[in-house]
Coordinates of C-alpha atoms and ligand atoms in Angstrom, one line a residue:
M1 CA 29.2 -19.2 30.7
A2 CA 25.2 -20.1 29.8
L3 CA 24.6 -16.3 30.2
Q4 CA 27.5 -15.6 27.8
I5 CA 26.4 -17.8 25.6
F6 CA 22.7 -16.1 25.6
L7 CA 23.9 -13.0 25.5
T8 CA 26.2 -13.5 22.5
T9 CA 23.3 -15.3 20.7
G10 CA 21.0 -12.4 21.6
H11 CA 23.4 -9.8 20.4
Y12 CA 23.5 -11.7 17.0
L13 CA 19.8 -11.8 16.6
C14 CA 19.9 -8.3 17.5
S15 CA 22.4 -7.4 14.6
M16 CA 20.6 -9.7 12.6
S17 CA 17.3 -7.8 12.4
K18 CA 17.2 -5.7 9.5
E19 CA 14.5 -3.0 8.6
I20 CA 12.1 -4.3 6.3
V21 CA 11.6 -3.1 2.8
V22 CA 8.8 -3.7 0.5
S23 CA 8.4 -2.6 -3.1
G24 CA 6.0 -3.7 -6.0
I25 CA 7.1 -4.6 -9.5
R26 CA 4.4 -3.7 -12.3
S27 CA 3.6 -6.9 -14.3
T28 CA 3.3 -5.4 -17.5
G29 CA 5.7 -3.7 -19.9
H30 CA 9.3 -4.9 -20.3
L31 CA 12.0 -3.2 -18.4
H32 CA 14.2 -0.6 -20.1
L33 CA 17.4 0.9 -19.0
G34 CA 15.6 4.0 -16.8
N35 CA 14.0 1.0 -14.9
Y36 CA 17.6 -0.8 -14.8
F37 CA 19.8 2.2 -13.7
G38 CA 17.3 3.8 -11.9
A39 CA 15.5 1.5 -9.7
I40 CA 16.5 -2.2 -10.1
Q41 CA 20.1 -1.5 -9.3
N42 CA 19.6 0.2 -6.2
Y43 CA 17.2 -2.7 -5.2
V44 CA 20.2 -4.6 -5.7
K45 CA 22.4 -2.9 -3.7
M46 CA 19.6 -3.3 -0.7
Q47 CA 19.2 -7.0 -0.7
D48 CA 22.2 -7.6 1.6
A49 CA 21.4 -4.3 4.4
Y50 CA 17.7 -4.8 4.3
E51 CA 14.9 -7.5 4.8
C52 CA 13.6 -7.0 1.2
Y53 CA 10.1 -8.3 0.2
F54 CA 9.7 -7.7 -3.7
F55 CA 6.9 -9.0 -5.7
V56 CA 5.3 -9.1 -8.9
A57 CA 2.1 -6.8 -8.6
D58 CA -0.5 -9.2 -10.6
Y59 CA -3.6 -8.3 -8.9
H60 CA -2.9 -4.6 -9.6
S61 CA -2.7 -5.4 -12.9
L62 CA -6.4 -7.1 -13.2
T63 CA -7.4 -3.2 -13.1
T64 CA -6.9 -3.3 -16.9
H65 CA -8.4 -6.5 -17.5
P66 CA -5.7 -8.1 -19.3
D67 CA -6.0 -11.4 -21.5
P68 CA -5.7 -14.5 -19.2
K69 CA -3.8 -16.0 -21.9
D70 CA -0.8 -13.4 -21.1
L71 CA -0.6 -13.3 -17.4
K72 CA 1.6 -16.0 -16.8
A73 CA 4.1 -15.0 -19.2
N74 CA 4.0 -11.6 -17.7
V75 CA 4.6 -12.3 -14.6
F76 CA 7.4 -14.9 -15.9
H77 CA 9.1 -12.2 -17.8
V78 CA 9.3 -9.4 -15.2
L79 CA 10.4 -11.8 -12.9
A80 CA 13.1 -13.1 -15.1
E81 CA 14.2 -9.8 -16.1
N82 CA 14.5 -8.6 -12.7
I83 CA 16.7 -12.0 -11.9
A84 CA 18.7 -11.4 -15.1
S85 CA 19.5 -7.6 -13.4
G86 CA 20.7 -8.6 -10.3
L87 CA 17.8 -9.6 -7.7
D88 CA 18.9 -12.5 -5.9
P89 CA 16.1 -14.6 -5.1
N90 CA 18.2 -16.1 -2.6
K91 CA 18.7 -13.0 -0.7
V92 CA 15.1 -11.5 -0.9
A93 CA 11.6 -12.8 -1.0
L94 CA 10.6 -12.6 -4.4
Y95 CA 7.1 -13.4 -5.3
A96 CA 3.6 -13.1 -6.8
Q97 CA 1.1 -10.6 -4.9
S98 CA -1.3 -13.4 -5.9
D99 CA 0.2 -16.1 -4.1
I100 CA -0.3 -14.1 -0.7
P101 CA -4.0 -14.4 0.4
E102 CA -3.2 -12.6 3.4
I103 CA -2.9 -9.4 1.1
P104 CA -6.4 -9.6 -0.2
E105 CA -7.6 -10.2 3.4
L106 CA -6.2 -7.2 4.7
Y107 CA -7.1 -5.4 1.9
L108 CA -10.6 -6.0 2.8
M109 CA -10.2 -4.9 6.2
L110 CA -8.5 -1.8 5.1
N111 CA -11.5 -1.3 3.0
M112 CA -13.9 -0.5 5.6
M113 CA -11.4 2.5 6.7
A114 CA -11.1 3.9 3.6
Y115 CA -13.3 6.5 2.1
V116 CA -14.8 6.8 -1.3
G117 CA -14.4 10.8 -1.1
E118 CA -10.9 10.5 -0.5
L119 CA -10.2 7.7 -3.0
E120 CA -11.7 9.7 -5.9
K121 CA -9.7 12.6 -5.0
V122 CA -6.3 10.6 -5.9
P123 CA -4.3 12.2 -9.0
T124 CA -3.7 8.6 -10.3
F125 CA -7.1 7.8 -10.2
K126 CA -8.5 11.0 -11.7
D127 CA -6.4 10.2 -14.7
K128 CA -7.5 7.1 -14.8
V129 CA -11.1 8.2 -15.3
R130 CA -9.9 10.6 -18.0
Q131 CA -7.8 7.9 -19.9
Q132 CA -10.6 4.7 -19.3
P133 CA -13.9 6.5 -18.9
D134 CA -15.4 3.2 -19.6
N135 CA -13.6 1.2 -17.3
V136 CA -13.8 2.9 -13.9
N137 CA -13.8 0.0 -11.9
A138 CA -14.0 -0.3 -8.0
G139 CA -10.3 -2.2 -8.0
L140 CA -9.0 1.3 -9.7
L141 CA -10.6 3.4 -7.0
T142 CA -9.1 1.2 -4.1
Y143 CA -6.0 0.6 -5.9
P144 CA -4.0 2.7 -3.0
V145 CA -5.6 0.6 -0.5
L146 CA -4.8 -2.7 -2.1
M147 CA -0.9 -0.9 -2.4
T148 CA -1.4 -0.2 1.6
A149 CA -2.1 -4.0 2.3
D150 CA 1.0 -5.2 0.3
I151 CA 3.2 -3.1 2.5
L152 CA 1.5 -3.3 5.6
I153 CA 1.4 -7.4 5.5
Q154 CA 4.9 -7.2 5.8
K155 CA 5.0 -4.3 8.4
A156 CA 7.5 -2.4 6.1
V157 CA 9.2 0.6 7.1
K158 CA 10.6 1.6 3.7
V159 CA 9.0 1.8 0.5
P160 CA 11.4 2.6 -2.5
V161 CA 9.2 4.2 -5.0
G162 CA 9.6 6.6 -7.7
K163 CA 8.2 10.2 -7.4
D164 CA 4.6 9.2 -9.1
Q165 CA 3.8 6.8 -6.3
E166 CA 4.4 9.3 -3.3
Q167 CA 0.8 10.2 -2.6
H168 CA 0.2 6.8 -2.5
L169 CA 2.4 6.1 0.4
E170 CA 0.8 9.0 2.1
M171 CA -2.1 7.2 1.8
A172 CA -0.4 4.1 3.3
R173 CA 0.6 6.4 6.1
N174 CA -3.1 7.4 6.7
F175 CA -4.5 4.0 6.6
A176 CA -2.0 2.6 9.0
Q177 CA -2.5 5.8 11.4
R178 CA -6.5 5.0 11.4
F179 CA -6.0 1.3 11.9
N180 CA -4.0 2.1 14.8
S181 CA -5.9 4.9 16.4
R182 CA -9.1 2.5 16.2
Y183 CA -7.6 -0.9 17.3
G184 CA -4.2 0.1 18.8
D185 CA -0.8 0.7 17.8
F186 CA 0.1 -2.1 15.3
F187 CA 1.3 -0.9 12.2
P188 CA 4.4 1.2 11.3
E189 CA 4.0 4.1 9.2
P190 CA 5.7 3.4 6.0
Q191 CA 8.2 6.0 4.5
V192 CA 9.4 6.6 0.8
F193 CA 12.8 4.9 0.7
R194 CA 15.2 7.4 -1.4
F195 CA 18.0 5.0 -1.1
N196 CA 20.2 6.8 -3.5
N197 CA 19.1 10.5 -3.5
D198 CA 21.1 11.1 -6.6
A199 CA 19.7 8.1 -8.4
V200 CA 20.5 7.9 -12.3
K201 CA 17.7 9.6 -14.3
I202 CA 17.7 8.5 -17.7
M203 CA 16.2 10.5 -20.5
S204 CA 14.2 9.0 -23.4
L205 CA 16.6 9.3 -26.7
D206 CA 14.2 11.8 -28.2
G207 CA 15.0 14.2 -25.6
N208 CA 11.3 14.1 -24.3
G209 CA 11.5 13.6 -20.5
K210 CA 12.5 10.5 -19.0
M211 CA 12.6 7.1 -20.7
S212 CA 9.3 5.7 -19.7
K213 CA 7.5 2.5 -20.4
S214 CA 4.8 3.4 -22.5
E215 CA 5.8 6.6 -24.3
N216 CA 7.9 6.5 -27.4
V217 CA 9.1 3.0 -27.9
N218 CA 11.6 3.9 -30.3
A219 CA 13.4 6.2 -27.7
T220 CA 13.6 3.8 -24.8
I221 CA 16.1 0.7 -24.8
Y222 CA 14.4 -2.2 -23.6
L223 CA 16.1 -5.2 -21.8
S224 CA 14.7 -7.1 -24.6
D225 CA 16.1 -5.4 -27.1
D226 CA 18.5 -7.4 -29.6
D227 CA 21.7 -5.8 -30.5
D228 CA 20.4 -4.6 -34.2
I229 CA 17.5 -2.7 -32.1
I230 CA 19.9 -1.4 -29.7
K231 CA 22.0 0.2 -32.6
K232 CA 19.3 1.3 -34.5
K233 CA 17.4 3.4 -31.5
I234 CA 21.0 4.6 -30.4
M235 CA 21.9 5.9 -34.0
K236 CA 18.3 8.0 -34.1
A237 CA 19.1 9.2 -30.6
K238 CA 18.5 13.1 -30.7
T239 CA 21.7 15.2 -31.4
D240 CA 22.4 18.6 -33.1
A241 CA 25.2 20.3 -34.9
G242 CA 27.5 20.3 -32.0
P243 CA 29.1 22.9 -29.9
T244 CA 30.4 26.0 -31.3
E245 CA 32.7 27.3 -29.0
P246 CA 35.0 25.3 -26.4
N247 CA 33.5 23.8 -23.4
A248 CA 30.2 24.7 -24.2
V249 CA 27.1 24.0 -21.9
M250 CA 25.8 20.5 -23.2
P251 CA 22.1 20.4 -24.0
D252 CA 20.5 17.8 -22.1
Y253 CA 19.9 15.1 -24.6
I254 CA 23.6 15.4 -25.4
Q255 CA 24.2 15.2 -21.6
N256 CA 22.0 12.2 -21.9
L257 CA 24.2 10.1 -24.4
F258 CA 27.1 11.0 -22.4
L259 CA 25.2 9.5 -19.0
L260 CA 24.6 6.5 -21.0
M261 CA 28.0 6.2 -22.3
S262 CA 29.4 6.4 -18.8
L263 CA 27.0 3.2 -17.6
C264 CA 28.2 1.1 -20.5
S265 CA 31.3 2.0 -22.0
K266 CA 34.9 2.3 -20.3
P267 CA 35.7 5.6 -18.7
E268 CA 38.5 5.8 -21.1
T269 CA 36.0 5.8 -24.0
V270 CA 34.1 8.5 -22.4
D271 CA 37.3 11.0 -21.6
I272 CA 37.9 11.2 -25.5
Y273 CA 34.5 11.8 -26.3
R274 CA 34.0 14.4 -23.7
N275 CA 37.5 15.8 -24.9
N276 CA 36.2 15.9 -28.3
Y277 CA 33.2 18.0 -27.2
N278 CA 35.1 20.5 -25.4
N279 CA 37.3 21.4 -27.9
C280 CA 34.3 20.9 -30.8
T281 CA 35.9 18.3 -32.8
I282 CA 33.2 15.8 -31.8
R283 CA 31.2 13.9 -34.3
Y284 CA 28.0 12.7 -32.8
G285 CA 27.6 9.8 -35.4
D286 CA 30.8 8.3 -34.3
M287 CA 30.0 8.8 -30.6
K288 CA 26.5 7.2 -31.2
K289 CA 28.3 4.2 -33.0
Q290 CA 30.7 3.7 -30.3
L291 CA 27.8 4.0 -27.6
A292 CA 25.5 1.6 -29.7
E293 CA 28.0 -1.1 -29.5
D294 CA 29.2 -0.9 -26.4
M295 CA 25.3 -0.6 -25.1
A296 CA 24.5 -3.6 -26.9
A297 CA 27.3 -5.6 -25.3
F298 CA 26.2 -4.5 -22.2
V299 CA 22.7 -5.3 -22.6
H300 CA 23.2 -8.9 -24.5
P301 CA 24.3 -11.0 -21.5
I302 CA 21.2 -9.5 -19.4
R303 CA 18.7 -10.3 -22.1
E304 CA 20.2 -13.8 -23.1
H305 CA 20.1 -14.6 -19.2
A306 CA 16.8 -13.2 -18.8
W307 CA 15.4 -15.7 -21.6
E308 CA 16.9 -18.8 -20.3
L309 CA 15.6 -17.9 -16.7
Q310 CA 12.1 -17.4 -18.5
K311 CA 11.8 -20.7 -20.6
D312 CA 12.7 -22.4 -17.4
E313 CA 9.3 -22.9 -16.1
A314 CA 10.1 -25.4 -13.6
L315 CA 12.5 -22.9 -12.2
M316 CA 10.3 -19.7 -12.2
R317 CA 7.6 -21.8 -10.4
K318 CA 10.5 -22.6 -8.0
I319 CA 11.3 -19.4 -7.3
L320 CA 8.0 -17.9 -7.1
K321 CA 6.9 -20.8 -4.5
E322 CA 10.0 -20.4 -2.0
G323 CA 9.3 -16.3 -2.3
A324 CA 5.7 -16.8 -1.3
E325 CA 6.7 -19.0 1.3
K326 CA 9.1 -16.7 3.0
A327 CA 6.2 -13.7 2.3
R328 CA 3.6 -15.7 4.3
I329 CA 5.6 -16.1 7.4
G330 CA 5.3 -12.5 8.0
A331 CA 2.2 -12.1 6.4
S332 CA 0.3 -14.8 8.5
K333 CA 1.6 -13.3 11.4
T334 CA 0.5 -9.5 10.5
M335 CA -2.9 -11.2 9.8
A336 CA -3.4 -13.2 13.2
G337 CA -2.9 -10.1 14.9
A338 CA -5.0 -7.9 13.1
R339 CA -7.7 -10.1 13.1
K340 CA -7.5 -10.2 16.9
L341 CA -7.4 -6.6 17.2
I342 CA -10.4 -6.3 14.9
G343 CA -11.9 -8.6 17.2
I344 CA -12.2 -11.5 14.6
N345 CA -11.0 -14.0 16.9
Y346 CA -13.7 -16.8 17.8
Y347 CA -11.6 -19.9 18.1
Ligands
LIG401 N1 1.8 1.0 -7.6 C1 3.3 1.0 -8.0 C2 3.8 1.1 -9.1 O1 2.9 1.3 -10.0 C3 3.5 -1.0 -7.9 C4 2.9 -1.3 -6.4 C5 1.9 -1.9 -6.1 C6 3.7 -1.1 -5.1 N2 2.0 -2.3 -4.7 C7 3.1 -1.7 -4.3 C8 4.9 -0.6 -5.0 C9 3.8 -1.5 -2.8 C10 5.5 -0.3 -3.8 C11 4.7 -0.9 -2.5 O2 5.0 1.1 -9.7

């Protein structure tokens, strides 16, 4: 009987152990629909199937010397927007990077194994050198090392990131390997997590590439945009004179409007405009008016919820604190193990 109970409990524990996912959220900039549908919705889907650690990468943001007065508001803002978008602090560990002292500690150790030559070759670093030649600080150079520490501190195996971060992940695997071959097998090699292969990719409303944080703000719909702004931006979205033959192939900027409509409007509405497109009777002005209305209605509750959360500083602090407590359980274990392997265990 006792054995039976033991086995059942054992099995229960086994099925409870989920793969570990870590990802960092930039603390600057406002979230837009591209982030919402392309990334955050995927994070939301992961919360049940994986043991997730999502953090605001506030240390990383220091590379550009943000005004100290802005830091807290930035962190609370992205935190609130992510929660309003569906991240549940009860399901995932949601924390600030700077609340986990084990991260900079591991970063220091990993820095001893990261070579200046390889760091200088990283394309994102070279971009920064070009963009901000007057501020090529050591933090910028070692950005991939800090990112590796973020990941390895939880011994994560899966890291959901965009294409622009894949090189950083490759470096994280290299650093993990290097540590393991010097000190003994300790860190798993983290892989890029393509949770949803056909992740939604939203284009900028001006038709120039993807909806991105820093480029044309008038062609980007932010979760913080109010109804009027959303309407204005949608009405200005790029269109053309319309199709001239039935069932014509859609230019990508028109496809994008249909994609947005399929995400924010009722399926019947999308069907109507698709039919109009196919029989060349579409009036883009009408379509955009409808889309603007539906999109404003879609974003409205998220914006309001984010605003409510952000204003509630006590709640924000409680969420951060509880998230850090969860994250530090694994982090302190990892650090104790790493120190021991390196030989820093004097007591
Ligand atoms: N560098 C990532 C970005 O710019 C953010 C980030 C920091 C991150 N640390 C991380 C992502 C660790 C994944 C894992 O988007």
